[in-house]
Coordinates of C-alpha atoms in Angstrom, one line a residue:
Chain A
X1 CA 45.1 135.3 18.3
X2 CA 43.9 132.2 16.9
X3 CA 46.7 129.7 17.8
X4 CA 45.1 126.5 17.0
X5 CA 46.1 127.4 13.4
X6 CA 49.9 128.0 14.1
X7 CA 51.7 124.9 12.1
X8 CA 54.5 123.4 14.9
X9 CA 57.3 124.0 12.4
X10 CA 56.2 127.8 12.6
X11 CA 56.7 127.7 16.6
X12 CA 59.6 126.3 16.0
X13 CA 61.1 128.7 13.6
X14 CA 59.6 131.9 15.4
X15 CA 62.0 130.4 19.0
X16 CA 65.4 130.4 16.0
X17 CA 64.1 134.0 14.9
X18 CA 64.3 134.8 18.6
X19 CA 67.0 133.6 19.4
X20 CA 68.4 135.2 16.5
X21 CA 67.1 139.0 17.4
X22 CA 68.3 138.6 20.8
X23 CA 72.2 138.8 19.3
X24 CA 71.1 141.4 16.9
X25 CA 69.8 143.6 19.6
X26 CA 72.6 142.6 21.7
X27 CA 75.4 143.8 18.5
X28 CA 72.9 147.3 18.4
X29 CA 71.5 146.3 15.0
X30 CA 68.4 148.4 15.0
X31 CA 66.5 147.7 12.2
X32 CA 65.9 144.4 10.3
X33 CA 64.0 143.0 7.0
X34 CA 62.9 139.8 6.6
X35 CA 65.1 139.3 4.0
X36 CA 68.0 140.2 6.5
X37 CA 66.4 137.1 9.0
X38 CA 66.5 135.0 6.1
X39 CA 69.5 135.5 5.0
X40 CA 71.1 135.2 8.8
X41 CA 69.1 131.8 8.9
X42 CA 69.4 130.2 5.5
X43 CA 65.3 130.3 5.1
X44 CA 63.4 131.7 2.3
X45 CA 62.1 135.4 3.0
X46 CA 58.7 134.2 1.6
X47 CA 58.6 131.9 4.8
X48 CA 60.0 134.2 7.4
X49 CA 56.8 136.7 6.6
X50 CA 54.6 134.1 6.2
X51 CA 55.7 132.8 9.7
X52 CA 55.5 136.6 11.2
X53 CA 52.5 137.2 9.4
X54 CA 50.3 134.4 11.6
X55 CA 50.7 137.1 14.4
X56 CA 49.6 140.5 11.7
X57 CA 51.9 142.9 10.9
X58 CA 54.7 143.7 12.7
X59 CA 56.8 146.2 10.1
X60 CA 56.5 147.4 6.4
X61 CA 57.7 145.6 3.7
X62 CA 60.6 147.5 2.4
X63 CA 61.2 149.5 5.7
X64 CA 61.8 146.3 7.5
X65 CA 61.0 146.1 11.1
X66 CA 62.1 147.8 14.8
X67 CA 64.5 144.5 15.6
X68 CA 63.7 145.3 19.4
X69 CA 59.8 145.6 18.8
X70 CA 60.0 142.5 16.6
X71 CA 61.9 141.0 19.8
X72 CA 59.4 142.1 22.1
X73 CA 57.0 140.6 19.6
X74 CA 58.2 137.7 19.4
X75 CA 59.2 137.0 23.0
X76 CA 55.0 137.6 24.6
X77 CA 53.6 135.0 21.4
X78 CA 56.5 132.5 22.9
X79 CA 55.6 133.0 26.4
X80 CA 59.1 133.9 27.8
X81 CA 58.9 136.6 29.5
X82 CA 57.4 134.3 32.3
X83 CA 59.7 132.7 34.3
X84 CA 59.5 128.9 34.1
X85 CA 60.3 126.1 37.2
X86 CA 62.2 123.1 36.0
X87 CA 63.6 120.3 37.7
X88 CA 66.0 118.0 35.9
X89 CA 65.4 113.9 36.5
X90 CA 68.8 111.8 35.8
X91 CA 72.2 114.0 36.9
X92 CA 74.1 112.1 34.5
X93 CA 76.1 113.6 32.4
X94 CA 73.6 115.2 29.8
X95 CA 71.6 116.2 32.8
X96 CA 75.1 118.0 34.7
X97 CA 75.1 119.4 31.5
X98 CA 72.2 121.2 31.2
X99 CA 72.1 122.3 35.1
X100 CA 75.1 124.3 34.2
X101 CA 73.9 125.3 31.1
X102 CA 73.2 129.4 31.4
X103 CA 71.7 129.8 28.0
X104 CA 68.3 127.8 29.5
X105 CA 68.4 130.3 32.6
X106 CA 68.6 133.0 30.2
X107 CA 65.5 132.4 28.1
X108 CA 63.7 131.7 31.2
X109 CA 63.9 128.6 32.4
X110 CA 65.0 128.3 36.3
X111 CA 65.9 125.1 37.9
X112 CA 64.5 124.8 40.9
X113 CA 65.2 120.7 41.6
X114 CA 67.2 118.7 40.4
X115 CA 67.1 114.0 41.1
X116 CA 68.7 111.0 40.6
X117 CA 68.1 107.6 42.2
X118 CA 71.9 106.9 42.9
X119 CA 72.8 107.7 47.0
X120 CA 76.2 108.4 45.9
X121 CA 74.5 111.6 44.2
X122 CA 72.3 112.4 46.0
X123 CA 73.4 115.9 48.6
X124 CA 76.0 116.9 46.0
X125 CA 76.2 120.8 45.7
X126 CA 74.8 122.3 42.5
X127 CA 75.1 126.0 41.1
X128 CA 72.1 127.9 42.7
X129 CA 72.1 126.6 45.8
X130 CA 70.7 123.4 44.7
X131 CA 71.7 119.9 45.6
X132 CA 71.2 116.8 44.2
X133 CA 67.9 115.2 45.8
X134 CA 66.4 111.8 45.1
X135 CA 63.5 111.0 42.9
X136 CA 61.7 109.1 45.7
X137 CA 61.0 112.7 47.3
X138 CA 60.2 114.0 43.8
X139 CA 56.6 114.3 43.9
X140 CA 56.7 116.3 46.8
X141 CA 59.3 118.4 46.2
X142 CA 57.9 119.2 42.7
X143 CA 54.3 120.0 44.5
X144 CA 56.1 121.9 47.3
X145 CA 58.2 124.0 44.5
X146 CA 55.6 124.3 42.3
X147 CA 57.6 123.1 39.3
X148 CA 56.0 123.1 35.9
X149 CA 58.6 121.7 33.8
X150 CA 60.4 118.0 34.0
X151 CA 63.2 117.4 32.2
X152 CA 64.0 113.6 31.3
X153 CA 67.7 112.6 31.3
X154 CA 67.3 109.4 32.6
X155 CA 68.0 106.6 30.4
X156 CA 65.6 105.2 28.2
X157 CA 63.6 101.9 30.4
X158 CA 63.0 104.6 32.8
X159 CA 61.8 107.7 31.0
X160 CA 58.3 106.7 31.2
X161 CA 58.2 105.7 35.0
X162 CA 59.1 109.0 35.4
X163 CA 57.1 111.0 33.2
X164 CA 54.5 109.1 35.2
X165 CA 55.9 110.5 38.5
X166 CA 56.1 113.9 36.8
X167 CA 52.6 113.8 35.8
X168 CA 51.4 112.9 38.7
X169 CA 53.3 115.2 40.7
X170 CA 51.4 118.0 38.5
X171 CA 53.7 119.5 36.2
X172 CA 52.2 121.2 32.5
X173 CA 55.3 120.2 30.1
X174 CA 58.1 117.7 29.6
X175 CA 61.4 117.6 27.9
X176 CA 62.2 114.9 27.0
X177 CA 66.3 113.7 26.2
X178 CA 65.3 110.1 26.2
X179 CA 65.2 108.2 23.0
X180 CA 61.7 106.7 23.5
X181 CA 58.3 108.1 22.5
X182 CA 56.5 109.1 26.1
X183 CA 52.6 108.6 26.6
X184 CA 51.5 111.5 28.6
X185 CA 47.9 112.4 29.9
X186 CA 46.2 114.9 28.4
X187 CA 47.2 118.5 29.3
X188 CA 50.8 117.8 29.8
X189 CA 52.6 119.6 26.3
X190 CA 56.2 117.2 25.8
X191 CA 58.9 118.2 23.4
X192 CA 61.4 115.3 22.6
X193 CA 64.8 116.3 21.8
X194 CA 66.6 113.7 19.4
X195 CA 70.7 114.8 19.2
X196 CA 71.2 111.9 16.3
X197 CA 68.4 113.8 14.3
X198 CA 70.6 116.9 13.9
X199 CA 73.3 114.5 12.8
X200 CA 71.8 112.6 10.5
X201 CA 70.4 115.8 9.0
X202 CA 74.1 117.0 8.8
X203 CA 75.0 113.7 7.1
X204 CA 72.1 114.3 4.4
X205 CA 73.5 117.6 3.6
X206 CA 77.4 115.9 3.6
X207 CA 76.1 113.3 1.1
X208 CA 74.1 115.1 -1.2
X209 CA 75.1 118.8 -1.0
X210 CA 78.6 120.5 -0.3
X211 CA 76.4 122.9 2.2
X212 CA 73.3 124.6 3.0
X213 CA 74.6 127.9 1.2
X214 CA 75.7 126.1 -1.8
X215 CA 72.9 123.8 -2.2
X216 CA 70.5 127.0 -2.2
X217 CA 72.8 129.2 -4.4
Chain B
X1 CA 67.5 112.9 -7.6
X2 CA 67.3 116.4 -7.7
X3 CA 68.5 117.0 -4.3
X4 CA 68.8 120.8 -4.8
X5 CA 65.2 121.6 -4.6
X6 CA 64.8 119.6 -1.1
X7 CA 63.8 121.9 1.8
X8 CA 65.4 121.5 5.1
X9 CA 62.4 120.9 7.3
X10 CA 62.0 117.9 4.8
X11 CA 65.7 116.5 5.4
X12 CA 64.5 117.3 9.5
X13 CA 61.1 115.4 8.5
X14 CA 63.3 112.3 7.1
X15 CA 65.4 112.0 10.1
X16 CA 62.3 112.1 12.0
X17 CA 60.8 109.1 10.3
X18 CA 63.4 107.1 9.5
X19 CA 63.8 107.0 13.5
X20 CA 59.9 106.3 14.2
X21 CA 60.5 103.8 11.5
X22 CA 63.5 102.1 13.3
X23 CA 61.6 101.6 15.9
X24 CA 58.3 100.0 14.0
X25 CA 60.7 97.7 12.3
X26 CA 62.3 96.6 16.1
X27 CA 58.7 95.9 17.1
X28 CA 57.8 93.5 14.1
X29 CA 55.3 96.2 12.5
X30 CA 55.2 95.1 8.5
X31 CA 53.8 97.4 7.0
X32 CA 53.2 101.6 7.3
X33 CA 50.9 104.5 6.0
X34 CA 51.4 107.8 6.0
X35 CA 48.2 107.9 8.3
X36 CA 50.0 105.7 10.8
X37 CA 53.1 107.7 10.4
X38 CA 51.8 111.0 10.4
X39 CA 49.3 109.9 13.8
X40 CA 52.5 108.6 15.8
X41 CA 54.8 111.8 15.5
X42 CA 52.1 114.2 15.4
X43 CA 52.6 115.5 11.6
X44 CA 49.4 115.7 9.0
X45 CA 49.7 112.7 7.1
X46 CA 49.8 115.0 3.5
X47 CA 52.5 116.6 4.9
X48 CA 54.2 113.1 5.4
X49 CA 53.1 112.1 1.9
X50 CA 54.5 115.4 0.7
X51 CA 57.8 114.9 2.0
X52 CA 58.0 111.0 0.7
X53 CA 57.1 112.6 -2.8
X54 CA 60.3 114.3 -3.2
X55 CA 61.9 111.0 -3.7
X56 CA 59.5 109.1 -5.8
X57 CA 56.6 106.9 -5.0
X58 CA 57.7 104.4 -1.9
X59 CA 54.0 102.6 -1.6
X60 CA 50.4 103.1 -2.8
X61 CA 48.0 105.3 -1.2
X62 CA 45.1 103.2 0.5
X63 CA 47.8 100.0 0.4
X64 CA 50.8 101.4 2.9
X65 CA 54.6 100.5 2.3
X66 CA 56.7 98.0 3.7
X67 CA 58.2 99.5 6.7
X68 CA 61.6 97.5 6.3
X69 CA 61.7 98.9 2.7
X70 CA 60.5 102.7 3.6
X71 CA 63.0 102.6 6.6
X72 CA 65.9 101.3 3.9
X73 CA 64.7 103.8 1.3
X74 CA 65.3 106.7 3.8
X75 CA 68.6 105.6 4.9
X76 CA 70.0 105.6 1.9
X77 CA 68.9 109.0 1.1
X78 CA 70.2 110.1 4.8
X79 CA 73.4 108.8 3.6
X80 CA 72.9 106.6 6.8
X81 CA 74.5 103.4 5.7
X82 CA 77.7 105.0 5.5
X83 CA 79.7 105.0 8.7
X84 CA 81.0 108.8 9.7
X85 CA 84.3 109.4 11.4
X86 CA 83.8 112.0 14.0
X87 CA 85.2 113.7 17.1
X88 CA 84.3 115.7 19.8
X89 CA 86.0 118.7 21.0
X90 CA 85.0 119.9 24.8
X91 CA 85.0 117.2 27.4
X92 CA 83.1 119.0 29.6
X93 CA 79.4 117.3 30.9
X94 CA 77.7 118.0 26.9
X95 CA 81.1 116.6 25.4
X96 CA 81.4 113.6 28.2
X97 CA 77.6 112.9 27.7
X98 CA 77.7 112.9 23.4
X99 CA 81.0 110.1 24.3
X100 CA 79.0 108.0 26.2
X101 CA 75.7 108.0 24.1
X102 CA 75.1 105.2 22.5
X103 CA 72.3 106.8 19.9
X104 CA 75.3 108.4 17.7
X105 CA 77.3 105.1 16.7
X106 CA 73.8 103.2 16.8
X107 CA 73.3 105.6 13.8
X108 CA 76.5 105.7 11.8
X109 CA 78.4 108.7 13.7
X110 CA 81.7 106.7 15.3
X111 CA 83.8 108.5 17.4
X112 CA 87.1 108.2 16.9
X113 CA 89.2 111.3 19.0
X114 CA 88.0 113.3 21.8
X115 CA 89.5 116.7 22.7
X116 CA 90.0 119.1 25.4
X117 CA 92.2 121.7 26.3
X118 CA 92.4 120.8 29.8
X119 CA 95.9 119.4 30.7
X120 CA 94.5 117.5 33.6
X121 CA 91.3 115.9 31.8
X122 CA 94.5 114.6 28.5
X123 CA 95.0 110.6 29.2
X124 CA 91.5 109.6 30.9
X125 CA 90.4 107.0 29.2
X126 CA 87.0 106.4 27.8
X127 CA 84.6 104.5 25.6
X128 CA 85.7 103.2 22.6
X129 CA 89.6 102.8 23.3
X130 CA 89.7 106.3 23.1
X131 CA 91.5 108.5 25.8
X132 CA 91.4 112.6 25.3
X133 CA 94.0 114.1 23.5
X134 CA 94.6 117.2 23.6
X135 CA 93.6 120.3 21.3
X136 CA 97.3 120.9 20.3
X137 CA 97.1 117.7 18.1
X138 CA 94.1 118.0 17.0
X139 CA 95.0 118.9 13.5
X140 CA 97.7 116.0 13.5
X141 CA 95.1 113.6 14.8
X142 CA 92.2 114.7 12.3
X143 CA 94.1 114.0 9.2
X144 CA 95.7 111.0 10.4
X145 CA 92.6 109.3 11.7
X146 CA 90.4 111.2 8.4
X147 CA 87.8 112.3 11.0
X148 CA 85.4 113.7 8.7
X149 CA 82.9 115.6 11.6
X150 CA 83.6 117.7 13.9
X151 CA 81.4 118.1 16.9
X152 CA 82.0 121.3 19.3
X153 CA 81.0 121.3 22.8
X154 CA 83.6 124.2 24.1
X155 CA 82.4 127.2 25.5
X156 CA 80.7 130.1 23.2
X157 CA 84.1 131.9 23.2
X158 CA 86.4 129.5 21.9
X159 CA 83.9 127.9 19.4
X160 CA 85.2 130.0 16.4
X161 CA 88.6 129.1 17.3
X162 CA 87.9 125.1 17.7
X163 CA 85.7 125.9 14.1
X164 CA 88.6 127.4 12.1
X165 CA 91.1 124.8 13.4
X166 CA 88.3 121.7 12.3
X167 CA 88.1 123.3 9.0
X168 CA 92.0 123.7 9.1
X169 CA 92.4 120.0 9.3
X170 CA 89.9 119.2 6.8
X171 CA 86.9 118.1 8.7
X172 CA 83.6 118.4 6.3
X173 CA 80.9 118.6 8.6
X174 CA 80.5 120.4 11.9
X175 CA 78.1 119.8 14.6
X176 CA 77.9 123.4 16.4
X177 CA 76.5 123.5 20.5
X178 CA 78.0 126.7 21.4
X179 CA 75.3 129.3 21.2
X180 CA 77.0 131.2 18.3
X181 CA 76.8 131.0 15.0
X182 CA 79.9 129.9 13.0
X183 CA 81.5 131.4 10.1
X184 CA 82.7 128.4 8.0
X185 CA 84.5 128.1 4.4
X186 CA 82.3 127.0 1.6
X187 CA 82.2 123.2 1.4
X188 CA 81.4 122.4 5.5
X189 CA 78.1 121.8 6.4
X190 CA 76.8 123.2 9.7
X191 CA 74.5 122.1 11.7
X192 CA 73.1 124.1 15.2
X193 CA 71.6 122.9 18.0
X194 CA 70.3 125.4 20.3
X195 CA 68.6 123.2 23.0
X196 CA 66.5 126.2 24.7
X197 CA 65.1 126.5 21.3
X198 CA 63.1 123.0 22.0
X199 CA 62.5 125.2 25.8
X200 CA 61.0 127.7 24.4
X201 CA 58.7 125.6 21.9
X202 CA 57.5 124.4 24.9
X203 CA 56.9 127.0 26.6
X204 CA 54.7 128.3 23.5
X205 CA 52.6 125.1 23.9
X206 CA 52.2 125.3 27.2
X207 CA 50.9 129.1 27.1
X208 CA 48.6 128.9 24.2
X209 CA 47.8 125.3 24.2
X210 CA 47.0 122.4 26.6
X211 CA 49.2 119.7 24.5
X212 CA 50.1 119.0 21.0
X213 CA 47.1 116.7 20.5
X214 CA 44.7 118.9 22.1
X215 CA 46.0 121.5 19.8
X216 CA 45.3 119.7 16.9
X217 CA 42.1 118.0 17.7

């Protein structure tokens, strides 16, 4: 597979169609067209085969596809039937959050560490047998670990001292919650997650549409 | 404006840049192409130009646009100007973390209740002059107070529930966390976020590529 050509927006959309067959296979729908993704989605069927069809064929048009194989599919372009070692940076209270999230454990992604710089934190017991540690052992805890992922949930003046430590403590991709733009070496992939994006997108839609199924009927 | 023929990854794109832009005006940058744009959020710049088109011609190609103008132009297409009434529903670490984040009433979404279901979490005060009140009223509250967003941050299992009750009181908007999707009357738009999509972009990236630039390169 050539997967320099695969647009970002495609990625994007192929991790919602995943997450998408996963409840399908889970409610023993068996089959599934792209029209039926679509429809679930509220994305044009023209786009949903063009998205599967950077990967070839996976079904017939007409028949629709084995949701299962599509899964299955899906799921090795993604990468997620590895297992992935995070550690979380900033136990506040987006970073509590998402160390007792379940849906990132499911899809993969084990915590294995999880810091703050605050002593009062630092030792308090975590769900799988973690505990709170501080960031001035992180670069050796993450080496020791092996951890490949850092997630940022510290706030924003420190998100790039951190990145830095994550970086240098050897770890291949960053999440990051904080709202500032992160320079990263080369090598190191970095998704930023914005929460007021999704709002203001929601507030487009309340302005100038009544909702996303009217404003396509 | 035409607004039914806008796709949602544009109305995504818009949020994307009107942030970038925020943030160029902050730093005392004048002026903007959709070079520079498209080079600091990793998009192609036709694809930036593209999504401009939709709404007109902001600047001239080879000249760049004012960023101050750009950034207003956006924001009134956003609906951004407008100040949004919204509460939260789920106190728990997501809910607690959305209260205290400053990004959402930076960009127009104001809190003004918080809800939980837990009698011993009802009275603690919290940003805002707020204190959580609990789920009973929250019909009472929403009409009084003409919240006009509802954000839900309760578990998967009572998401419906906390939906149909939003929609009850006459919320138009709902912000959805819990990994389901919601069944909603006509006339309320939705939108999902599914962090461990963002995951499992990552994860892509970081399997078939060494980093977003290097992808693109």
């Amino acid at each position: 597979m050539d997967n320099t050509k695969i647009p970002k927006p495609t990625i994007k959309r192929l991790a919602v169609y995943h997450r998408c067959l996963e409840n399908m296979v889970i409610s023993g729908v068996a089959s599934v067209s792209s029209n039926d993704l679509a429809e679930r989605l509220g994305i044009k069927a023209s786009q949903v085969r063009k998205d599967l069809s950077y990967f070839g064929e996976f079904g017939k048009r007409g028949v629709g596809y084995s949701t299962k194989h599509l899964l299955d599919s899906i799921s090795e372009i993604l990468g997620i039937r590895k297992k992935w070692k995070t550690c979380i940076v900033g136990m506040g209270n987006l970073g509590m959050a998402l160390a007792n999230y379940p849906g990132l454990e499911n899809s993969g992604f084990i915590s294995k560490a999880l810091f703050d710089n605050n002593p009062n934190k630092i030792g308090i017991p975590m769900p799988n047998d973690l505990v709170i540690e501080s960031t001035e052992v992180l670069e050796e805890i993450v080496k020791k670990r092996q951890i490949e992922i850092g997630v940022i949930t510290v706030p924003a003046n420190a998100a790039q001292i951190i990145a830095d430590l994550l970086a240098d403590a050897g770890v291949k991709g960053i999440v990051n919650f904080a709202p500032i733009r992160l320079t990263l070496p080369p090598g190191i992939s970095n998704e930023e997650i914005d929460i007021s994006v999704s709002f203001r997108s929601l507030a487009f839609n309340m302005t100038f549409g009544s909702s996303r199924k009217g404003r396509r009927a």
